Tab-separated table of C-alpha atoms in Angstrom:
chain	number	residue	atom	x	y	z
A	1	MET	CA	21.068	3.453	11.901
A	2	GLN	CA	21.442	6.372	9.541
A	3	ILE	CA	18.379	7.914	7.924
A	4	ILE	CA	19.330	9.178	4.447
A	5	ASN	CA	17.501	11.805	2.426
A	6	PRO	CA	17.163	10.204	-1.032
A	7	ALA	CA	16.971	13.613	-2.767
A	8	THR	CA	20.259	14.880	-1.307
A	9	GLU	CA	22.014	11.694	-0.092
A	10	GLU	CA	22.608	13.506	3.210
A	11	VAL	CA	22.159	11.950	6.648
A	12	ILE	CA	18.985	13.374	8.226
A	13	GLU	CA	19.339	11.692	11.594
A	14	GLU	CA	20.742	8.663	13.361
A	15	VAL	CA	18.470	6.420	15.395
A	16	THR	CA	19.140	3.570	17.762
A	17	GLU	CA	18.185	0.170	16.379
A	18	ASP	CA	16.507	-2.405	18.525
A	19	THR	CA	18.350	-5.565	19.547
A	20	GLN	CA	16.783	-8.965	19.696
A	21	ALA	CA	16.630	-8.628	23.476
A	22	SER	CA	14.874	-5.257	23.323
A	23	ALA	CA	12.376	-6.563	20.724
A	24	GLU	CA	11.579	-9.487	23.016
A	25	ALA	CA	11.161	-7.122	25.983
A	26	LYS	CA	8.726	-4.980	23.993
A	27	TYR	CA	6.764	-8.095	23.125
A	28	ARG	CA	6.481	-9.159	26.754
A	29	ALA	CA	5.295	-5.666	27.766
A	30	VAL	CA	2.697	-5.522	24.973
A	31	LYS	CA	1.481	-9.044	25.726
A	32	LYS	CA	0.778	-7.988	29.270
A	33	GLY	CA	-0.736	-4.613	28.378
A	34	GLN	CA	-3.012	-6.043	25.678
A	35	ARG	CA	-5.247	-7.725	28.227
A	36	SER	CA	-6.192	-4.408	29.856
A	37	TRP	CA	-6.627	-2.738	26.497
A	38	ALA	CA	-9.000	-5.503	25.316
A	39	ALA	CA	-10.993	-5.190	28.517
A	40	LEU	CA	-11.913	-1.594	27.667
A	41	GLY	CA	-15.105	-0.948	25.779
A	42	VAL	CA	-14.870	-0.327	22.035
A	43	GLU	CA	-16.004	3.257	22.629
A	44	GLU	CA	-13.031	3.951	24.878
A	45	ARG	CA	-10.625	2.612	22.280
A	46	LEU	CA	-12.400	4.639	19.601
A	47	ALA	CA	-11.895	7.804	21.666
A	48	CYS	CA	-8.136	7.314	21.629
A	49	ILE	CA	-8.131	6.691	17.896
A	50	GLY	CA	-10.217	9.794	17.446
A	51	ARG	CA	-7.607	11.873	19.207
A	52	PHE	CA	-4.938	10.394	16.911
A	53	TYR	CA	-7.121	11.332	13.946
A	54	GLU	CA	-7.059	14.936	15.127
A	55	ALA	CA	-3.313	14.901	15.854
A	56	LEU	CA	-2.539	13.965	12.250
A	57	GLU	CA	-4.197	17.243	11.233
A	58	THR	CA	-2.684	19.519	13.891
A	59	GLU	CA	0.867	18.260	13.234
A	60	LYS	CA	0.522	17.721	9.483
A	61	ARG	CA	3.318	20.143	8.531
A	62	VAL	CA	6.080	18.395	10.495
A	63	LEU	CA	4.701	14.980	9.565
A	64	ALA	CA	4.599	15.810	5.853
A	65	GLU	CA	8.068	17.359	5.826
A	66	THR	CA	9.528	14.353	7.649
A	67	LEU	CA	7.864	11.951	5.258
A	68	THR	CA	9.173	13.785	2.213
A	69	ALA	CA	12.666	14.097	3.691
A	70	GLU	CA	13.045	10.362	4.261
A	71	THR	CA	11.161	8.945	1.290
A	72	GLY	CA	11.639	11.534	-1.501
A	73	LYS	CA	7.969	11.872	-2.390
A	74	PRO	CA	6.795	15.367	-3.416
A	75	LEU	CA	5.707	17.405	-0.437
A	76	GLN	CA	2.138	17.951	-1.630
A	77	GLN	CA	1.771	14.182	-1.995
A	78	SER	CA	2.896	13.746	1.627
A	79	TYR	CA	0.089	16.112	2.651
A	80	ASN	CA	-2.247	14.121	0.405
A	81	GLU	CA	-1.187	10.900	2.146
A	82	LEU	CA	-1.952	12.346	5.550
A	83	ASN	CA	-5.355	13.481	4.385
A	84	GLY	CA	-6.004	10.027	2.918
A	85	ALA	CA	-4.968	8.342	6.141
A	86	ARG	CA	-7.383	10.533	8.084
A	87	GLY	CA	-10.149	9.556	5.677
A	88	ARG	CA	-9.545	5.884	6.330
A	89	ILE	CA	-9.376	6.429	10.093
A	90	LYS	CA	-12.718	8.240	9.883
A	91	PHE	CA	-14.187	5.148	8.218
A	92	PHE	CA	-12.971	2.965	11.080
A	93	LEU	CA	-14.268	5.429	13.662
A	94	GLU	CA	-17.708	5.433	12.072
A	95	ASN	CA	-17.944	1.695	11.500
A	96	GLY	CA	-15.958	0.099	14.278
A	97	VAL	CA	-18.766	-0.282	16.772
A	98	ARG	CA	-21.053	-1.866	14.223
A	99	TRP	CA	-18.663	-4.502	12.974
A	100	LEU	CA	-17.163	-5.382	16.331
A	101	ALA	CA	-20.480	-5.735	18.151
A	102	GLU	CA	-21.801	-9.147	19.137
A	103	GLU	CA	-24.325	-10.629	16.723
A	104	TRP	CA	-27.423	-12.504	17.795
A	105	VAL	CA	-28.107	-15.140	15.182
A	106	VAL	CA	-30.916	-17.122	16.880
A	107	THR	CA	-33.006	-15.394	19.514
A	108	GLU	CA	-35.917	-17.833	19.863
A	109	GLY	CA	-36.303	-21.517	20.672
A	110	ALA	CA	-34.627	-23.810	23.125
A	111	THR	CA	-31.114	-22.662	22.267
A	112	ARG	CA	-30.134	-19.107	21.478
A	113	GLU	CA	-27.034	-18.414	19.440
A	114	LYS	CA	-24.689	-15.459	19.070
A	115	ILE	CA	-21.268	-14.533	17.725
A	116	VAL	CA	-18.799	-12.491	19.740
A	117	TYR	CA	-15.686	-10.989	18.160
A	118	GLU	CA	-12.514	-11.193	20.261
A	119	PRO	CA	-9.075	-9.769	19.585
A	120	LEU	CA	-6.382	-11.943	18.046
A	121	GLY	CA	-3.947	-10.927	20.775
A	122	VAL	CA	-0.561	-9.392	19.927
A	123	ILE	CA	0.113	-8.854	16.212
A	124	ALA	CA	3.097	-7.794	14.194
A	125	ASN	CA	2.623	-4.998	11.678
A	126	ILE	CA	5.669	-5.085	9.390
A	127	SER	CA	4.981	-2.030	7.290
A	128	ALA	CA	6.145	-0.372	4.084
A	129	TRP	CA	7.988	2.806	3.196
A	130	ASN	CA	6.073	3.937	0.085
A	131	TYR	CA	2.881	4.926	1.992
A	132	PRO	CA	3.723	4.495	5.686
A	133	TYR	CA	0.584	6.309	6.881
A	134	LEU	CA	-1.845	4.784	4.425
A	135	VAL	CA	-0.685	1.177	4.657
A	136	GLY	CA	-0.022	1.615	8.341
A	137	VAL	CA	-3.483	2.766	9.334
A	138	ASN	CA	-4.961	-0.064	7.284
A	139	VAL	CA	-3.492	-2.407	9.903
A	140	PHE	CA	-2.707	-0.841	13.245
A	141	ILE	CA	-5.909	1.198	13.505
A	142	PRO	CA	-8.407	-1.707	13.142
A	143	ALA	CA	-6.018	-3.902	15.133
A	144	LEU	CA	-6.137	-1.430	18.049
A	145	LEU	CA	-9.854	-0.934	17.669
A	146	GLY	CA	-10.320	-4.693	17.938
A	147	GLY	CA	-8.445	-4.782	21.244
A	148	ASN	CA	-5.109	-6.085	19.991
A	149	GLY	CA	-1.605	-5.133	21.029
A	150	VAL	CA	0.666	-4.125	18.147
A	151	LEU	CA	4.388	-4.487	17.514
A	152	TYR	CA	4.926	-2.061	14.654
A	153	LYS	CA	8.032	-2.292	12.538
A	154	PRO	CA	8.282	0.627	10.123
A	155	SER	CA	10.508	0.220	7.087
A	156	GLU	CA	14.025	1.416	7.675
A	157	TYR	CA	13.254	3.954	4.902
A	158	ALA	CA	10.384	5.442	6.946
A	159	THR	CA	11.630	5.083	10.499
A	160	LEU	CA	11.190	8.686	11.522
A	161	THR	CA	7.595	8.586	10.330
A	162	GLY	CA	7.064	5.402	12.391
A	163	LEU	CA	8.397	7.139	15.475
A	164	HIS	CA	6.046	10.084	14.862
A	165	ILE	CA	3.138	7.623	14.647
A	166	GLN	CA	4.137	6.108	17.996
A	167	ARG	CA	4.520	9.511	19.624
A	168	LEU	CA	1.093	10.695	18.473
A	169	LEU	CA	-0.620	7.434	19.452
A	170	TYR	CA	0.814	7.711	22.972
A	171	ARG	CA	-0.263	11.344	23.159
A	172	SER	CA	-3.746	10.231	22.069
A	173	GLY	CA	-4.078	7.824	24.964
A	174	ILE	CA	-2.871	4.547	23.544
A	175	PRO	CA	-0.866	2.943	26.365
A	176	GLU	CA	2.852	2.416	25.801
A	177	ASP	CA	2.406	-1.303	26.584
A	178	VAL	CA	-0.189	-1.701	23.821
A	179	PHE	CA	1.624	-0.200	20.779
A	180	SER	CA	5.408	-0.436	20.448
A	181	VAL	CA	7.760	0.404	17.556
A	182	VAL	CA	10.564	-2.004	16.737
A	183	VAL	CA	13.308	-0.067	14.943
A	184	GLY	CA	15.687	-1.736	12.532
A	185	LYS	CA	16.262	-3.378	9.156
A	186	GLY	CA	15.771	-6.973	8.103
A	187	ASP	CA	17.034	-8.435	11.358
A	188	ALA	CA	14.305	-6.653	13.296
A	189	GLY	CA	11.666	-8.219	11.104
A	190	GLU	CA	13.232	-11.627	11.593
A	191	TRP	CA	13.026	-11.241	15.363
A	192	LEU	CA	9.311	-10.548	15.092
A	193	LEU	CA	8.844	-13.734	13.069
A	194	GLN	CA	10.504	-15.712	15.867
A	195	LEU	CA	8.154	-14.360	18.539
A	196	PRO	CA	4.977	-16.304	19.433
A	197	LEU	CA	2.648	-13.668	18.068
A	198	ASN	CA	-1.051	-14.079	17.272
A	199	GLY	CA	-0.941	-12.595	13.782
A	200	TYR	CA	1.474	-11.326	11.180
A	201	PHE	CA	0.508	-8.478	8.833
A	202	PHE	CA	3.044	-7.477	6.199
A	203	THR	CA	3.149	-4.919	3.373
A	204	GLY	CA	5.977	-5.176	0.855
A	205	SER	CA	7.432	-7.347	-1.876
A	206	TYR	CA	6.313	-10.772	-2.968
A	207	ARG	CA	9.719	-12.238	-2.182
A	208	THR	CA	9.664	-11.082	1.428
A	209	GLY	CA	5.964	-11.866	1.860
A	210	ARG	CA	6.481	-15.427	0.705
A	211	LEU	CA	9.400	-15.792	3.118
A	212	ILE	CA	7.269	-14.532	6.011
A	213	ALA	CA	4.407	-16.934	5.101
A	214	GLU	CA	6.814	-19.864	5.007
A	215	ARG	CA	8.459	-18.918	8.305
A	216	VAL	CA	5.268	-18.550	10.322
A	217	ALA	CA	3.170	-21.300	8.727
A	218	SER	CA	3.786	-23.796	11.501
A	219	LYS	CA	2.326	-21.395	14.052
A	220	LEU	CA	-1.122	-21.538	12.427
A	221	ALA	CA	-1.540	-17.848	13.206
A	222	PRO	CA	-3.221	-15.486	10.742
A	223	CYS	CA	-0.711	-14.241	8.152
A	224	GLN	CA	-1.892	-11.433	5.904
A	225	LEU	CA	0.242	-10.185	3.029
A	226	GLU	CA	-0.252	-7.012	0.996
A	227	LEU	CA	2.246	-7.423	-1.796
A	228	GLY	CA	3.157	-5.869	-5.126
A	229	GLY	CA	1.675	-5.818	-8.598
A	230	LYS	CA	2.291	-5.400	-12.269
A	231	ASP	CA	-0.913	-3.519	-12.786
A	232	PRO	CA	-2.219	-3.107	-16.355
A	233	LEU	CA	-4.275	-0.358	-17.935
A	234	TYR	CA	-6.181	-0.915	-21.201
A	235	VAL	CA	-7.417	1.899	-23.431
A	236	MET	CA	-10.249	0.931	-25.773
A	237	ASP	CA	-10.765	2.647	-29.148
A	238	ASP	CA	-14.143	4.177	-28.161
A	239	ILE	CA	-12.744	6.719	-25.678
A	240	ASP	CA	-13.911	10.238	-26.405
A	241	ASN	CA	-10.967	12.254	-25.042
A	242	VAL	CA	-7.496	10.849	-25.644
A	243	GLU	CA	-5.672	13.662	-23.859
A	244	ARG	CA	-7.701	13.226	-20.694
A	245	VAL	CA	-7.202	9.468	-20.627
A	246	ALA	CA	-3.466	9.905	-21.250
A	247	ALA	CA	-3.261	12.336	-18.344
A	248	ALA	CA	-5.042	9.901	-16.047
A	249	ALA	CA	-2.764	7.057	-17.112
A	250	LEU	CA	0.327	9.249	-16.631
A	251	GLU	CA	-0.714	10.121	-13.116
A	252	GLY	CA	-1.292	6.448	-12.401
A	253	VAL	CA	2.247	5.692	-13.525
A	254	VAL	CA	4.236	8.489	-11.868
A	255	TYR	CA	2.321	9.376	-8.685
A	256	ASN	CA	4.468	8.851	-5.604
A	257	ASN	CA	7.414	8.612	-8.016
A	258	GLY	CA	5.793	5.467	-9.440
A	259	GLN	CA	6.310	3.720	-6.096
A	260	SER	CA	2.783	2.503	-5.475
A	261	CYS	CA	1.671	-1.120	-5.245
A	262	CYS	CA	-1.264	-0.268	-7.474
A	263	ALA	CA	0.628	2.031	-9.833
A	264	VAL	CA	0.008	1.544	-13.544
A	265	GLU	CA	3.012	-0.493	-14.736
A	266	ARG	CA	2.002	-1.456	-18.287
A	267	ILE	CA	-0.378	0.103	-20.774
A	268	TYR	CA	-2.203	-1.555	-23.654
A	269	VAL	CA	-3.877	0.616	-26.281
A	270	GLN	CA	-6.197	-0.541	-29.039
A	271	GLU	CA	-4.681	0.247	-32.444
A	272	GLY	CA	-7.368	2.695	-33.481
A	273	VAL	CA	-6.267	5.246	-30.858
A	274	TYR	CA	-2.730	3.992	-30.234
A	275	ASP	CA	-0.808	6.697	-32.083
A	276	ALA	CA	-2.902	9.541	-30.627
A	277	PHE	CA	-2.598	8.147	-27.099
A	278	VAL	CA	1.170	7.621	-27.283
A	279	ARG	CA	1.635	11.155	-28.633
A	280	ALA	CA	-0.524	12.688	-25.873
A	281	TYR	CA	1.052	10.607	-23.140
A	282	THR	CA	4.603	11.346	-24.216
A	283	GLU	CA	4.013	15.075	-24.577
A	284	GLN	CA	2.592	15.261	-21.084
A	285	ALA	CA	5.336	13.077	-19.602
A	286	LYS	CA	7.997	15.444	-20.966
A	287	LYS	CA	6.367	18.370	-19.160
A	288	LEU	CA	6.477	16.787	-15.697
A	289	VAL	CA	8.495	18.806	-13.162
A	290	VAL	CA	11.160	16.567	-11.667
A	291	GLY	CA	13.253	17.935	-8.788
A	292	ASP	CA	13.554	18.752	-5.153
A	293	PRO	CA	10.541	17.059	-3.474
A	294	MET	CA	10.350	19.877	-0.941
A	295	GLU	CA	9.476	22.323	-3.721
A	296	GLN	CA	5.763	22.927	-4.184
A	297	ALA	CA	5.998	22.706	-7.994
A	298	THR	CA	7.703	19.271	-8.039
A	299	GLU	CA	5.612	16.490	-9.462
A	300	VAL	CA	8.191	13.706	-9.436
A	301	GLY	CA	10.816	13.492	-6.712
A	302	ALA	CA	13.570	11.025	-5.839
A	303	LEU	CA	13.322	7.265	-5.668
A	304	THR	CA	13.450	6.167	-2.053
A	305	ARG	CA	16.094	3.474	-2.375
A	306	PRO	CA	19.365	3.786	-4.251
A	307	GLY	CA	19.252	0.235	-5.615
A	308	GLN	CA	15.948	0.907	-7.318
A	309	LEU	CA	17.530	3.382	-9.682
A	310	GLU	CA	19.901	0.784	-11.136
A	311	PHE	CA	17.097	-1.766	-11.261
A	312	LEU	CA	14.898	0.498	-13.419
A	313	LEU	CA	17.759	1.425	-15.722
A	314	GLY	CA	18.396	-2.295	-16.101
A	315	GLN	CA	14.773	-2.854	-17.174
A	316	ILE	CA	15.049	-0.066	-19.719
A	317	ASP	CA	18.348	-1.407	-21.122
A	318	ASP	CA	16.832	-4.883	-21.438
A	319	ALA	CA	13.825	-3.542	-23.330
A	320	VAL	CA	15.949	-1.481	-25.719
A	321	ALA	CA	18.234	-4.418	-26.377
A	322	LYS	CA	15.180	-6.395	-27.423
A	323	GLY	CA	13.754	-3.763	-29.754
A	324	ALA	CA	11.918	-1.210	-27.643
A	325	ARG	CA	12.213	2.509	-28.362
A	326	VAL	CA	12.514	5.189	-25.720
A	327	LEU	CA	10.248	8.166	-26.507
A	328	ALA	CA	10.931	10.075	-23.293
A	329	GLY	CA	13.326	9.760	-20.403
A	330	GLY	CA	15.274	6.560	-20.007
A	331	LYS	CA	18.207	7.987	-18.095
A	332	ARG	CA	19.361	8.919	-14.622
A	333	ILE	CA	19.209	12.620	-13.881
A	334	ASP	CA	22.657	14.105	-13.328
A	335	ARG	CA	22.291	15.526	-9.854
A	336	LYS	CA	22.595	14.502	-6.244
A	337	GLY	CA	19.956	12.001	-5.191
A	338	TYR	CA	18.242	8.993	-6.668
A	339	PHE	CA	16.498	10.611	-9.604
A	340	ILE	CA	15.355	9.022	-12.893
A	341	GLU	CA	13.611	10.680	-15.782
A	342	PRO	CA	9.944	9.744	-16.266
A	343	SER	CA	10.276	7.235	-19.049
A	344	VAL	CA	8.084	6.129	-21.941
A	345	LEU	CA	8.886	3.083	-24.060
A	346	VAL	CA	7.049	1.706	-27.116
A	347	ASP	CA	7.478	-1.337	-29.376
A	348	VAL	CA	7.425	-3.398	-26.209
A	349	ASN	CA	6.325	-6.988	-25.645
A	350	HIS	CA	6.178	-9.601	-22.935
A	351	GLY	CA	9.634	-10.855	-23.739
A	352	MET	CA	10.923	-7.776	-21.939
A	353	ARG	CA	11.381	-7.473	-18.190
A	354	LEU	CA	9.730	-4.055	-18.282
A	355	MET	CA	6.382	-5.635	-19.174
A	356	THR	CA	6.469	-8.626	-16.825
A	357	GLU	CA	8.614	-7.690	-13.783
A	358	GLU	CA	7.422	-5.222	-11.162
A	359	SER	CA	9.060	-1.864	-11.823
A	360	PHE	CA	8.135	0.441	-8.935
A	361	GLY	CA	9.182	3.663	-10.591
A	362	PRO	CA	8.045	6.361	-13.080
A	363	VAL	CA	8.676	4.066	-16.078
A	364	VAL	CA	6.159	2.388	-18.398
A	365	GLY	CA	5.872	0.463	-21.622
A	366	ILE	CA	2.961	1.098	-23.997
A	367	GLN	CA	1.911	-1.860	-26.209
A	368	ARG	CA	-0.407	-1.840	-29.225
A	369	VAL	CA	-3.213	-4.402	-29.242
A	370	LYS	CA	-5.735	-5.420	-31.884
A	371	ASP	CA	-8.867	-5.994	-29.810
A	372	ASP	CA	-10.304	-6.680	-26.349
A	373	ALA	CA	-9.447	-10.361	-26.498
A	374	GLU	CA	-5.772	-9.674	-27.068
A	375	ALA	CA	-5.779	-7.019	-24.349
A	376	ALA	CA	-7.382	-9.295	-21.813
A	377	ALA	CA	-4.903	-12.097	-22.559
A	378	LEU	CA	-1.959	-9.783	-22.091
A	379	MET	CA	-3.381	-8.220	-18.926
A	380	GLU	CA	-3.737	-11.734	-17.490
A	381	ASP	CA	-0.215	-12.731	-18.531
A	382	THR	CA	1.279	-12.049	-15.100
A	383	GLU	CA	2.019	-13.685	-11.774
A	384	TYR	CA	0.424	-10.724	-9.991
A	385	GLY	CA	-3.221	-9.876	-9.377
A	386	LEU	CA	-3.662	-6.602	-7.521
A	387	THR	CA	-5.497	-4.130	-9.787
A	388	ALA	CA	-6.368	-3.558	-13.440
A	389	ALA	CA	-7.955	-0.597	-15.243
A	390	VAL	CA	-10.041	-0.273	-18.389
A	391	TYR	CA	-10.865	3.030	-20.117
A	392	SER	CA	-13.905	2.952	-22.414
A	393	ALA	CA	-17.054	4.851	-23.203
A	394	SER	CA	-19.045	1.638	-22.528
A	395	PHE	CA	-19.217	0.057	-19.077
A	396	GLU	CA	-20.771	-3.086	-20.536
A	397	ARG	CA	-17.821	-3.551	-22.912
A	398	ALA	CA	-15.281	-2.754	-20.202
A	399	GLU	CA	-16.958	-5.081	-17.726
A	400	LYS	CA	-16.574	-8.030	-20.131
A	401	VAL	CA	-12.833	-7.543	-19.966
A	402	MET	CA	-12.736	-6.865	-16.204
A	403	GLN	CA	-14.644	-10.094	-15.503
A	404	GLN	CA	-11.822	-12.023	-17.116
A	405	LEU	CA	-9.149	-10.557	-14.869
A	406	ASN	CA	-7.979	-12.408	-11.764
A	407	THR	CA	-7.315	-9.313	-9.648
A	408	GLY	CA	-8.583	-8.044	-6.312
A	409	THR	CA	-9.629	-4.674	-7.731
A	410	VAL	CA	-10.783	-3.444	-11.141
A	411	TYR	CA	-11.296	0.107	-12.307
A	412	TRP	CA	-13.472	1.584	-15.079
A	413	ASN	CA	-12.288	5.004	-16.273
A	414	CYS	CA	-10.031	5.479	-13.231
A	415	CYS	CA	-6.957	3.853	-11.791
A	416	ASP	CA	-4.525	3.814	-8.842
A	417	ARG	CA	-7.085	4.532	-6.158
A	418	VAL	CA	-8.110	2.886	-2.884
A	419	SER	CA	-11.410	3.328	-0.994
A	420	ALA	CA	-11.894	2.622	2.707
A	421	THR	CA	-15.330	1.193	2.011
A	422	LEU	CA	-14.074	-1.507	-0.352
A	423	PRO	CA	-11.820	-4.494	0.489
A	424	TRP	CA	-8.217	-4.101	-0.555
A	425	SER	CA	-6.873	-7.498	-1.539
A	426	GLY	CA	-4.462	-9.158	-3.886
A	427	ARG	CA	-4.521	-12.458	-5.727
A	428	LYS	CA	-1.703	-14.735	-6.878
A	429	HIS	CA	1.620	-13.091	-6.016
A	430	SER	CA	-0.103	-9.907	-4.923
A	431	GLY	CA	-1.005	-11.254	-1.500
A	432	LEU	CA	-3.255	-12.990	0.951
A	433	GLY	CA	-6.109	-11.592	2.995
A	434	MET	CA	-7.471	-8.089	2.916
A	435	THR	CA	-7.604	-4.729	4.591
A	436	LEU	CA	-10.229	-1.952	4.579
A	437	SER	CA	-14.022	-2.252	4.391
A	438	TYR	CA	-15.857	-4.080	7.134
A	439	GLN	CA	-13.882	-7.172	6.174
A	440	GLY	CA	-10.704	-5.299	7.082
A	441	ILE	CA	-12.105	-4.649	10.543
A	442	ARG	CA	-13.041	-8.296	11.040
A	443	ALA	CA	-9.542	-9.375	9.924
A	444	PHE	CA	-8.216	-8.372	13.334
A	445	VAL	CA	-10.701	-10.261	15.492
A	446	GLN	CA	-11.730	-13.874	15.811
A	447	PRO	CA	-15.296	-15.090	16.192
A	448	LYS	CA	-16.451	-17.072	19.196
A	449	ALA	CA	-19.715	-18.993	18.843
A	450	TYR	CA	-22.118	-19.012	21.822
A	451	HIS	CA	-24.744	-21.734	22.242
A	452	ILE	CA	-27.016	-20.534	25.055
A	453	ARG	CA	-29.625	-22.878	26.536
A	454	PRO	CA	-31.353	-21.429	29.649
């Protein structure tokens, strides 16, 4: 399997794909090794994860450069991702013992009662390419802490990063028969679905997530899906600094080349500040440095997948054909690689694909709204429910809008952020289940109830 650099279209490396037979052999090995891993104390498992935490720091240069080379994200953002992953691992290290410990519920009387948390067994982690460290550690770190074995399938667009993860986990003391990488494209994922695993954890598109849920439903095994979004941002007319809000919104749109599940994908602005916001946003978008993601000054790099470029251009063409105006960008950049100009469109509406269909790129439509009621209705006019942001001088006013939104996360005066201490979850087509927070630790274990009568 060839690994292509999306910024140069050159082959970085060739790797050997797994076969169905090799995937099954890895499963058998991990199923056997998981029992010994689960028998260890939580503290011993934590020690291994702690060494992995340190390894991400000591090898950050090669890890960041590899990540940028195979995904096209700006180099500084690859360093940021590694730092963010270490922050999440630190949360698990500091909270794992507490949330995996047995709980005494009734300690007096004829029958004492307690809850013990046991591993699920062997789980599949079918991961994503846009944040392979961040979305990966959300799953395989708490899974390993909970005593599970893991079959980890990195996206074919982040395979080299997945192999780095495996190498560093082994070096940190995780046994080879506890964590195993399955290398390949869609077929490799299909083979994992056919195996009698004890849990399936996927990050990716709604279409693939729904397919996975349907395929494994009869197994009655946990199936957790972290899917996409069409995340809205609403700017109220009481904001006190239009330029600052425009800058925050722009970063929410274009960070990671716009390829974030929680990226801002549509903006609604109350009419009193609409013109000023659009002007400030557009001026700042035109100043973004687009280019070689290995260059320190680059703010927007290449899209990871070649097909995504044509998809975004199709959304823009559809919007323009239906009356939208392009104020910035709108075209492919004439150079090697999968580059598109950061794009700003106005005079948009929900009859356009740009405002209803997930984009996953540095492209956004900005729509004028009359009041909070209209904004809330438009924000809710979606099949997705991942995040939503409101910018306002008044939390009370913003909260009234946020309470109407059927999303797993809401933001006031911020956007496009994830915290290890809070659950990360989607609603509707944005997914099932959750990662992060103590609930994301408990997602990888199953309770056993003890009734103890001396």
